[in-house]
PDB file with SEQRES, HELIX, SHEET and CRYST1 records, atoms N, CA, C and O in Angstrom:
SEQRES   1 A   56  MET PHE ASP LYS ILE LYS SER ILE PHE LYS LYS GLU LYS          
SEQRES   2 A   56  THR PHE ALA CYS ILE VAL TRP ASP GLY LYS THR MET SER          
SEQRES   3 A   56  TYR PRO HIS LEU THR LYS LYS GLN ILE ASP GLU ILE ASN          
SEQRES   4 A   56  ASN ASP PRO LYS TYR LYS GLY TRP SER VAL THR LEU LYS          
SEQRES   5 A   56  ARG GLU GLU ASN                                              
HELIX    1 AA1 PHE A    2  PHE A    9  1                                   8    
HELIX    2 AA2 LYS A   32  ASN A   40  1                                   9    
HELIX    3 AA3 PRO A   42  TYR A   44  5                                   3    
SHEET    1 AA1 3 MET A  25  SER A  26  0                                        
SHEET    2 AA1 3 THR A  14  TRP A  20 -1                                        
SHEET    3 AA1 3 HIS A  29  THR A  31 -1                                        
SHEET    1 AA2 2 THR A  14  TRP A  20  0                                        
SHEET    2 AA2 2 SER A  48  LEU A  51 -1                                        
CRYST1    1.000    1.000    1.000  90.00  90.00  90.00 P 1           1          
ATOM      1  N   MET A   1     122.330 118.773  79.179  1.00  0.00           N  
ATOM      2  CA  MET A   1     123.575 119.275  79.710  1.00  0.00           C  
ATOM      3  C   MET A   1     123.339 120.089  80.987  1.00  0.00           C  
ATOM      4  O   MET A   1     124.051 119.928  81.978  1.00  0.00           O  
ATOM      5  N   PHE A   2     122.336 120.957  80.948  1.00  0.00           N  
ATOM      6  CA  PHE A   2     122.021 121.776  82.109  1.00  0.00           C  
ATOM      7  C   PHE A   2     121.640 120.916  83.311  1.00  0.00           C  
ATOM      8  O   PHE A   2     122.016 121.229  84.441  1.00  0.00           O  
ATOM      9  N   ASP A   3     120.891 119.827  83.076  1.00  0.00           N  
ATOM     10  CA  ASP A   3     120.478 118.938  84.164  1.00  0.00           C  
ATOM     11  C   ASP A   3     121.684 118.272  84.835  1.00  0.00           C  
ATOM     12  O   ASP A   3     121.694 118.089  86.052  1.00  0.00           O  
ATOM     13  N   LYS A   4     122.697 117.909  84.045  1.00  0.00           N  
ATOM     14  CA  LYS A   4     123.900 117.295  84.620  1.00  0.00           C  
ATOM     15  C   LYS A   4     124.630 118.287  85.517  1.00  0.00           C  
ATOM     16  O   LYS A   4     125.071 117.932  86.611  1.00  0.00           O  
ATOM     17  N   ILE A   5     124.756 119.514  85.063  1.00  0.00           N  
ATOM     18  CA  ILE A   5     125.420 120.541  85.866  1.00  0.00           C  
ATOM     19  C   ILE A   5     124.618 120.817  87.130  1.00  0.00           C  
ATOM     20  O   ILE A   5     125.180 120.947  88.218  1.00  0.00           O  
ATOM     21  N   LYS A   6     123.312 120.905  86.978  1.00  0.00           N  
ATOM     22  CA  LYS A   6     122.433 121.161  88.117  1.00  0.00           C  
ATOM     23  C   LYS A   6     122.531 120.031  89.145  1.00  0.00           C  
ATOM     24  O   LYS A   6     122.511 120.293  90.348  1.00  0.00           O  
ATOM     25  N   SER A   7     122.637 118.782  88.688  1.00  0.00           N  
ATOM     26  CA  SER A   7     122.693 117.641  89.610  1.00  0.00           C  
ATOM     27  C   SER A   7     123.987 117.628  90.427  1.00  0.00           C  
ATOM     28  O   SER A   7     124.014 117.081  91.530  1.00  0.00           O  
ATOM     29  N   ILE A   8     125.049 118.220  89.901  1.00  0.00           N  
ATOM     30  CA  ILE A   8     126.311 118.280  90.643  1.00  0.00           C  
ATOM     31  C   ILE A   8     126.148 119.126  91.900  1.00  0.00           C  
ATOM     32  O   ILE A   8     126.697 118.803  92.953  1.00  0.00           O  
ATOM     33  N   PHE A   9     125.392 120.207  91.781  1.00  0.00           N  
ATOM     34  CA  PHE A   9     125.229 121.142  92.893  1.00  0.00           C  
ATOM     35  C   PHE A   9     124.028 120.836  93.770  1.00  0.00           C  
ATOM     36  O   PHE A   9     123.863 121.441  94.829  1.00  0.00           O  
ATOM     37  N   LYS A  10     123.197 119.913  93.344  1.00  0.00           N  
ATOM     38  CA  LYS A  10     122.012 119.554  94.126  1.00  0.00           C  
ATOM     39  C   LYS A  10     122.443 118.718  95.329  1.00  0.00           C  
ATOM     40  O   LYS A  10     123.138 117.713  95.179  1.00  0.00           O  
ATOM     41  N   LYS A  11     122.038 119.128  96.487  1.00  0.00           N  
ATOM     42  CA  LYS A  11     122.353 118.403  97.720  1.00  0.00           C  
ATOM     43  C   LYS A  11     121.116 117.652  98.186  1.00  0.00           C  
ATOM     44  O   LYS A  11     120.023 118.215  98.252  1.00  0.00           O  
ATOM     45  N   GLU A  12     121.298 116.375  98.508  1.00  0.00           N  
ATOM     46  CA  GLU A  12     120.203 115.610  99.088  1.00  0.00           C  
ATOM     47  C   GLU A  12     120.115 115.950 100.567  1.00  0.00           C  
ATOM     48  O   GLU A  12     121.122 116.235 101.215  1.00  0.00           O  
ATOM     49  N   LYS A  13     118.906 115.916 101.083  1.00  0.00           N  
ATOM     50  CA  LYS A  13     118.709 116.166 102.501  1.00  0.00           C  
ATOM     51  C   LYS A  13     119.330 115.016 103.286  1.00  0.00           C  
ATOM     52  O   LYS A  13     119.148 113.849 102.940  1.00  0.00           O  
ATOM     53  N   THR A  14     120.055 115.348 104.334  1.00  0.00           N  
ATOM     54  CA  THR A  14     120.659 114.321 105.177  1.00  0.00           C  
ATOM     55  C   THR A  14     120.075 114.405 106.579  1.00  0.00           C  
ATOM     56  O   THR A  14     119.555 115.438 107.001  1.00  0.00           O  
ATOM     57  N   PHE A  15     120.178 113.294 107.278  1.00  0.00           N  
ATOM     58  CA  PHE A  15     119.628 113.176 108.620  1.00  0.00           C  
ATOM     59  C   PHE A  15     120.737 112.735 109.570  1.00  0.00           C  
ATOM     60  O   PHE A  15     121.486 111.806 109.266  1.00  0.00           O  
ATOM     61  N   ALA A  16     120.841 113.396 110.712  1.00  0.00           N  
ATOM     62  CA  ALA A  16     121.793 112.973 111.740  1.00  0.00           C  
ATOM     63  C   ALA A  16     121.274 111.680 112.347  1.00  0.00           C  
ATOM     64  O   ALA A  16     120.102 111.592 112.713  1.00  0.00           O  
ATOM     65  N   CYS A  17     122.134 110.678 112.456  1.00  0.00           N  
ATOM     66  CA  CYS A  17     121.701 109.399 113.005  1.00  0.00           C  
ATOM     67  C   CYS A  17     122.824 108.711 113.761  1.00  0.00           C  
ATOM     68  O   CYS A  17     123.986 109.115 113.725  1.00  0.00           O  
ATOM     69  N   ILE A  18     122.422 107.663 114.439  1.00  0.00           N  
ATOM     70  CA  ILE A  18     123.367 106.782 115.125  1.00  0.00           C  
ATOM     71  C   ILE A  18     123.294 105.447 114.400  1.00  0.00           C  
ATOM     72  O   ILE A  18     122.211 104.886 114.237  1.00  0.00           O  
ATOM     73  N   VAL A  19     124.442 104.934 113.963  1.00  0.00           N  
ATOM     74  CA  VAL A  19     124.496 103.642 113.286  1.00  0.00           C  
ATOM     75  C   VAL A  19     125.264 102.681 114.177  1.00  0.00           C  
ATOM     76  O   VAL A  19     126.401 102.952 114.563  1.00  0.00           O  
ATOM     77  N   TRP A  20     124.640 101.561 114.499  1.00  0.00           N  
ATOM     78  CA  TRP A  20     125.255 100.521 115.325  1.00  0.00           C  
ATOM     79  C   TRP A  20     125.430  99.293 114.455  1.00  0.00           C  
ATOM     80  O   TRP A  20     124.453  98.762 113.927  1.00  0.00           O  
ATOM     81  N   ASP A  21     126.678  98.830 114.298  1.00  0.00           N  
ATOM     82  CA  ASP A  21     126.925  97.663 113.448  1.00  0.00           C  
ATOM     83  C   ASP A  21     127.198  96.395 114.258  1.00  0.00           C  
ATOM     84  O   ASP A  21     127.672  95.398 113.713  1.00  0.00           O  
ATOM     85  N   GLY A  22     126.905  96.434 115.536  1.00  0.00           N  
ATOM     86  CA  GLY A  22     127.137  95.275 116.386  1.00  0.00           C  
ATOM     87  C   GLY A  22     128.437  95.368 117.163  1.00  0.00           C  
ATOM     88  O   GLY A  22     128.613  94.674 118.164  1.00  0.00           O  
ATOM     89  N   LYS A  23     129.353  96.222 116.712  1.00  0.00           N  
ATOM     90  CA  LYS A  23     130.640  96.384 117.384  1.00  0.00           C  
ATOM     91  C   LYS A  23     130.915  97.843 117.726  1.00  0.00           C  
ATOM     92  O   LYS A  23     131.373  98.160 118.824  1.00  0.00           O  
ATOM     93  N   THR A  24     130.633  98.709 116.789  1.00  0.00           N  
ATOM     94  CA  THR A  24     130.924 100.130 116.992  1.00  0.00           C  
ATOM     95  C   THR A  24     129.710 100.985 116.644  1.00  0.00           C  
ATOM     96  O   THR A  24     128.825 100.581 115.889  1.00  0.00           O  
ATOM     97  N   MET A  25     129.705 102.157 117.213  1.00  0.00           N  
ATOM     98  CA  MET A  25     128.645 103.119 116.979  1.00  0.00           C  
ATOM     99  C   MET A  25     129.261 104.296 116.234  1.00  0.00           C  
ATOM    100  O   MET A  25     130.374 104.718 116.550  1.00  0.00           O  
ATOM    101  N   SER A  26     128.540 104.833 115.241  1.00  0.00           N  
ATOM    102  CA  SER A  26     129.019 106.026 114.544  1.00  0.00           C  
ATOM    103  C   SER A  26     127.863 107.020 114.437  1.00  0.00           C  
ATOM    104  O   SER A  26     126.698 106.665 114.615  1.00  0.00           O  
ATOM    105  N   TYR A  27     128.209 108.253 114.147  1.00  0.00           N  
ATOM    106  CA  TYR A  27     127.227 109.333 114.138  1.00  0.00           C  
ATOM    107  C   TYR A  27     127.255 110.091 112.807  1.00  0.00           C  
ATOM    108  O   TYR A  27     127.574 111.280 112.781  1.00  0.00           O  
ATOM    109  N   PRO A  28     126.925 109.417 111.710  1.00  0.00           N  
ATOM    110  CA  PRO A  28     126.981 110.075 110.399  1.00  0.00           C  
ATOM    111  C   PRO A  28     125.716 110.867 110.085  1.00  0.00           C  
ATOM    112  O   PRO A  28     124.714 110.779 110.795  1.00  0.00           O  
ATOM    113  N   HIS A  29     125.786 111.624 109.030  1.00  0.00           N  
ATOM    114  CA  HIS A  29     124.615 112.259 108.437  1.00  0.00           C  
ATOM    115  C   HIS A  29     124.349 111.488 107.151  1.00  0.00           C  
ATOM    116  O   HIS A  29     125.154 111.539 106.221  1.00  0.00           O  
ATOM    117  N   LEU A  30     123.228 110.773 107.089  1.00  0.00           N  
ATOM    118  CA  LEU A  30     122.915 109.921 105.952  1.00  0.00           C  
ATOM    119  C   LEU A  30     121.699 110.431 105.199  1.00  0.00           C  
ATOM    120  O   LEU A  30     120.840 111.111 105.762  1.00  0.00           O  
ATOM    121  N   THR A  31     121.637 110.093 103.912  1.00  0.00           N  
ATOM    122  CA  THR A  31     120.456 110.412 103.116  1.00  0.00           C  
ATOM    123  C   THR A  31     119.400 109.337 103.366  1.00  0.00           C  
ATOM    124  O   THR A  31     119.705 108.276 103.909  1.00  0.00           O  
ATOM    125  N   LYS A  32     118.184 109.612 102.976  1.00  0.00           N  
ATOM    126  CA  LYS A  32     117.092 108.637 103.128  1.00  0.00           C  
ATOM    127  C   LYS A  32     117.426 107.349 102.379  1.00  0.00           C  
ATOM    128  O   LYS A  32     117.123 106.255 102.856  1.00  0.00           O  
ATOM    129  N   LYS A  33     118.051 107.474 101.207  1.00  0.00           N  
ATOM    130  CA  LYS A  33     118.426 106.305 100.405  1.00  0.00           C  
ATOM    131  C   LYS A  33     119.436 105.437 101.160  1.00  0.00           C  
ATOM    132  O   LYS A  33     119.319 104.212 101.164  1.00  0.00           O  
ATOM    133  N   GLN A  34     120.423 106.065 101.795  1.00  0.00           N  
ATOM    134  CA  GLN A  34     121.428 105.316 102.550  1.00  0.00           C  
ATOM    135  C   GLN A  34     120.811 104.625 103.764  1.00  0.00           C  
ATOM    136  O   GLN A  34     121.167 103.490 104.080  1.00  0.00           O  
ATOM    137  N   ILE A  35     119.893 105.303 104.441  1.00  0.00           N  
ATOM    138  CA  ILE A  35     119.214 104.708 105.599  1.00  0.00           C  
ATOM    139  C   ILE A  35     118.403 103.498 105.171  1.00  0.00           C  
ATOM    140  O   ILE A  35     118.444 102.457 105.826  1.00  0.00           O  
ATOM    141  N   ASP A  36     117.662 103.627 104.071  1.00  0.00           N  
ATOM    142  CA  ASP A  36     116.872 102.507 103.554  1.00  0.00           C  
ATOM    143  C   ASP A  36     117.762 101.333 103.161  1.00  0.00           C  
ATOM    144  O   ASP A  36     117.399 100.177 103.379  1.00  0.00           O  
ATOM    145  N   GLU A  37     118.927 101.626 102.581  1.00  0.00           N  
ATOM    146  CA  GLU A  37     119.849 100.560 102.187  1.00  0.00           C  
ATOM    147  C   GLU A  37     120.325  99.788 103.416  1.00  0.00           C  
ATOM    148  O   GLU A  37     120.344  98.558 103.397  1.00  0.00           O  
ATOM    149  N   ILE A  38     120.704 100.481 104.473  1.00  0.00           N  
ATOM    150  CA  ILE A  38     121.161  99.803 105.690  1.00  0.00           C  
ATOM    151  C   ILE A  38     120.029  98.979 106.296  1.00  0.00           C  
ATOM    152  O   ILE A  38     120.262  97.866 106.767  1.00  0.00           O  
ATOM    153  N   ASN A  39     118.816  99.507 106.291  1.00  0.00           N  
ATOM    154  CA  ASN A  39     117.689  98.789 106.889  1.00  0.00           C  
ATOM    155  C   ASN A  39     117.227  97.592 106.066  1.00  0.00           C  
ATOM    156  O   ASN A  39     116.649  96.661 106.626  1.00  0.00           O  
ATOM    157  N   ASN A  40     117.466  97.589 104.743  1.00  0.00           N  
ATOM    158  CA  ASN A  40     116.888  96.554 103.885  1.00  0.00           C  
ATOM    159  C   ASN A  40     117.882  95.616 103.213  1.00  0.00           C  
ATOM    160  O   ASN A  40     117.490  94.535 102.775  1.00  0.00           O  
ATOM    161  N   ASP A  41     119.144  95.987 103.118  1.00  0.00           N  
ATOM    162  CA  ASP A  41     120.133  95.171 102.409  1.00  0.00           C  
ATOM    163  C   ASP A  41     120.653  94.068 103.331  1.00  0.00           C  
ATOM    164  O   ASP A  41     121.082  94.351 104.450  1.00  0.00           O  
ATOM    165  N   PRO A  42     120.619  92.811 102.870  1.00  0.00           N  
ATOM    166  CA  PRO A  42     121.094  91.696 103.710  1.00  0.00           C  
ATOM    167  C   PRO A  42     122.555  91.817 104.147  1.00  0.00           C  
ATOM    168  O   PRO A  42     122.931  91.255 105.176  1.00  0.00           O  
ATOM    169  N   LYS A  43     123.385  92.538 103.389  1.00  0.00           N  
ATOM    170  CA  LYS A  43     124.789  92.659 103.796  1.00  0.00           C  
ATOM    171  C   LYS A  43     124.947  93.490 105.071  1.00  0.00           C  
ATOM    172  O   LYS A  43     126.008  93.469 105.696  1.00  0.00           O  
ATOM    173  N   TYR A  44     123.895  94.224 105.460  1.00  0.00           N  
ATOM    174  CA  TYR A  44     123.911  95.003 106.700  1.00  0.00           C  
ATOM    175  C   TYR A  44     123.096  94.329 107.803  1.00  0.00           C  
ATOM    176  O   TYR A  44     122.562  95.002 108.685  1.00  0.00           O  
ATOM    177  N   LYS A  45     123.002  93.015 107.751  1.00  0.00           N  
ATOM    178  CA  LYS A  45     122.249  92.269 108.765  1.00  0.00           C  
ATOM    179  C   LYS A  45     122.840  92.552 110.148  1.00  0.00           C  
ATOM    180  O   LYS A  45     124.055  92.481 110.337  1.00  0.00           O  
ATOM    181  N   GLY A  46     121.987  92.867 111.096  1.00  0.00           N  
ATOM    182  CA  GLY A  46     122.427  93.157 112.456  1.00  0.00           C  
ATOM    183  C   GLY A  46     122.732  94.621 112.701  1.00  0.00           C  
ATOM    184  O   GLY A  46     123.000  95.013 113.836  1.00  0.00           O  
ATOM    185  N   TRP A  47     122.696  95.439 111.654  1.00  0.00           N  
ATOM    186  CA  TRP A  47     122.945  96.875 111.799  1.00  0.00           C  
ATOM    187  C   TRP A  47     121.644  97.565 112.160  1.00  0.00           C  
ATOM    188  O   TRP A  47     120.569  97.102 111.779  1.00  0.00           O  
ATOM    189  N   SER A  48     121.728  98.661 112.888  1.00  0.00           N  
ATOM    190  CA  SER A  48     120.534  99.457 113.162  1.00  0.00           C  
ATOM    191  C   SER A  48     120.854 100.935 112.984  1.00  0.00           C  
ATOM    192  O   SER A  48     121.960 101.393 113.272  1.00  0.00           O  
ATOM    193  N   VAL A  49     119.856 101.666 112.502  1.00  0.00           N  
ATOM    194  CA  VAL A  49     119.981 103.110 112.306  1.00  0.00           C  
ATOM    195  C   VAL A  49     118.907 103.775 113.152  1.00  0.00           C  
ATOM    196  O   VAL A  49     117.726 103.447 113.041  1.00  0.00           O  
ATOM    197  N   THR A  50     119.317 104.701 113.987  1.00  0.00           N  
ATOM    198  CA  THR A  50     118.396 105.468 114.813  1.00  0.00           C  
ATOM    199  C   THR A  50     118.565 106.935 114.462  1.00  0.00           C  
ATOM    200  O   THR A  50     119.661 107.483 114.574  1.00  0.00           O  
ATOM    201  N   LEU A  51     117.483 107.569 114.038  1.00  0.00           N  
ATOM    202  CA  LEU A  51     117.542 108.990 113.706  1.00  0.00           C  
ATOM    203  C   LEU A  51     117.638 109.818 114.972  1.00  0.00           C  
ATOM    204  O   LEU A  51     116.945 109.560 115.956  1.00  0.00           O  
ATOM    205  N   LYS A  52     118.508 110.815 114.933  1.00  0.00           N  
ATOM    206  CA  LYS A  52     118.657 111.717 116.054  1.00  0.00           C  
ATOM    207  C   LYS A  52     117.428 112.644 116.084  1.00  0.00           C  
ATOM    208  O   LYS A  52     117.061 113.244 115.073  1.00  0.00           O  
ATOM    209  N   ARG A  53     116.824 112.740 117.231  1.00  0.00           N  
ATOM    210  CA  ARG A  53     115.638 113.579 117.363  1.00  0.00           C  
ATOM    211  C   ARG A  53     116.057 115.034 117.448  1.00  0.00           C  
ATOM    212  O   ARG A  53     116.927 115.395 118.240  1.00  0.00           O  
ATOM    213  N   GLU A  54     115.439 115.861 116.634  1.00  0.00           N  
ATOM    214  CA  GLU A  54     115.720 117.291 116.641  1.00  0.00           C  
ATOM    215  C   GLU A  54     115.058 117.913 117.848  1.00  0.00           C  
ATOM    216  O   GLU A  54     113.867 117.706 118.078  1.00  0.00           O  
ATOM    217  N   GLU A  55     115.814 118.672 118.623  1.00  0.00           N  
ATOM    218  CA  GLU A  55     115.237 119.346 119.785  1.00  0.00           C  
ATOM    219  C   GLU A  55     115.093 120.819 119.457  1.00  0.00           C  
ATOM    220  O   GLU A  55     116.044 121.447 118.990  1.00  0.00           O  
ATOM    221  N   ASN A  56     113.923 121.375 119.694  1.00  0.00           N  
ATOM    222  CA  ASN A  56     113.661 122.782 119.380  1.00  0.00           C  
ATOM    223  C   ASN A  56     113.900 123.661 120.563  1.00  0.00           C  
ATOM    224  O   ASN A  56     113.727 124.877 120.473  1.00  0.00           O  
TER     225      ASN A  56                                                      
END                                                                             
């Protein structure tokens, strides 16, 4: 029970990126899992994800 409650408040690390789907560009914050899905899933053929470089 405690693990379920804890998982609700647990935030996955997200990365600022640029997603190009062949027609439009968007600037979401995606998790590593979402980035991997776009890069590897055939339904996203032609899509590209570029991570925004952090400037210090």
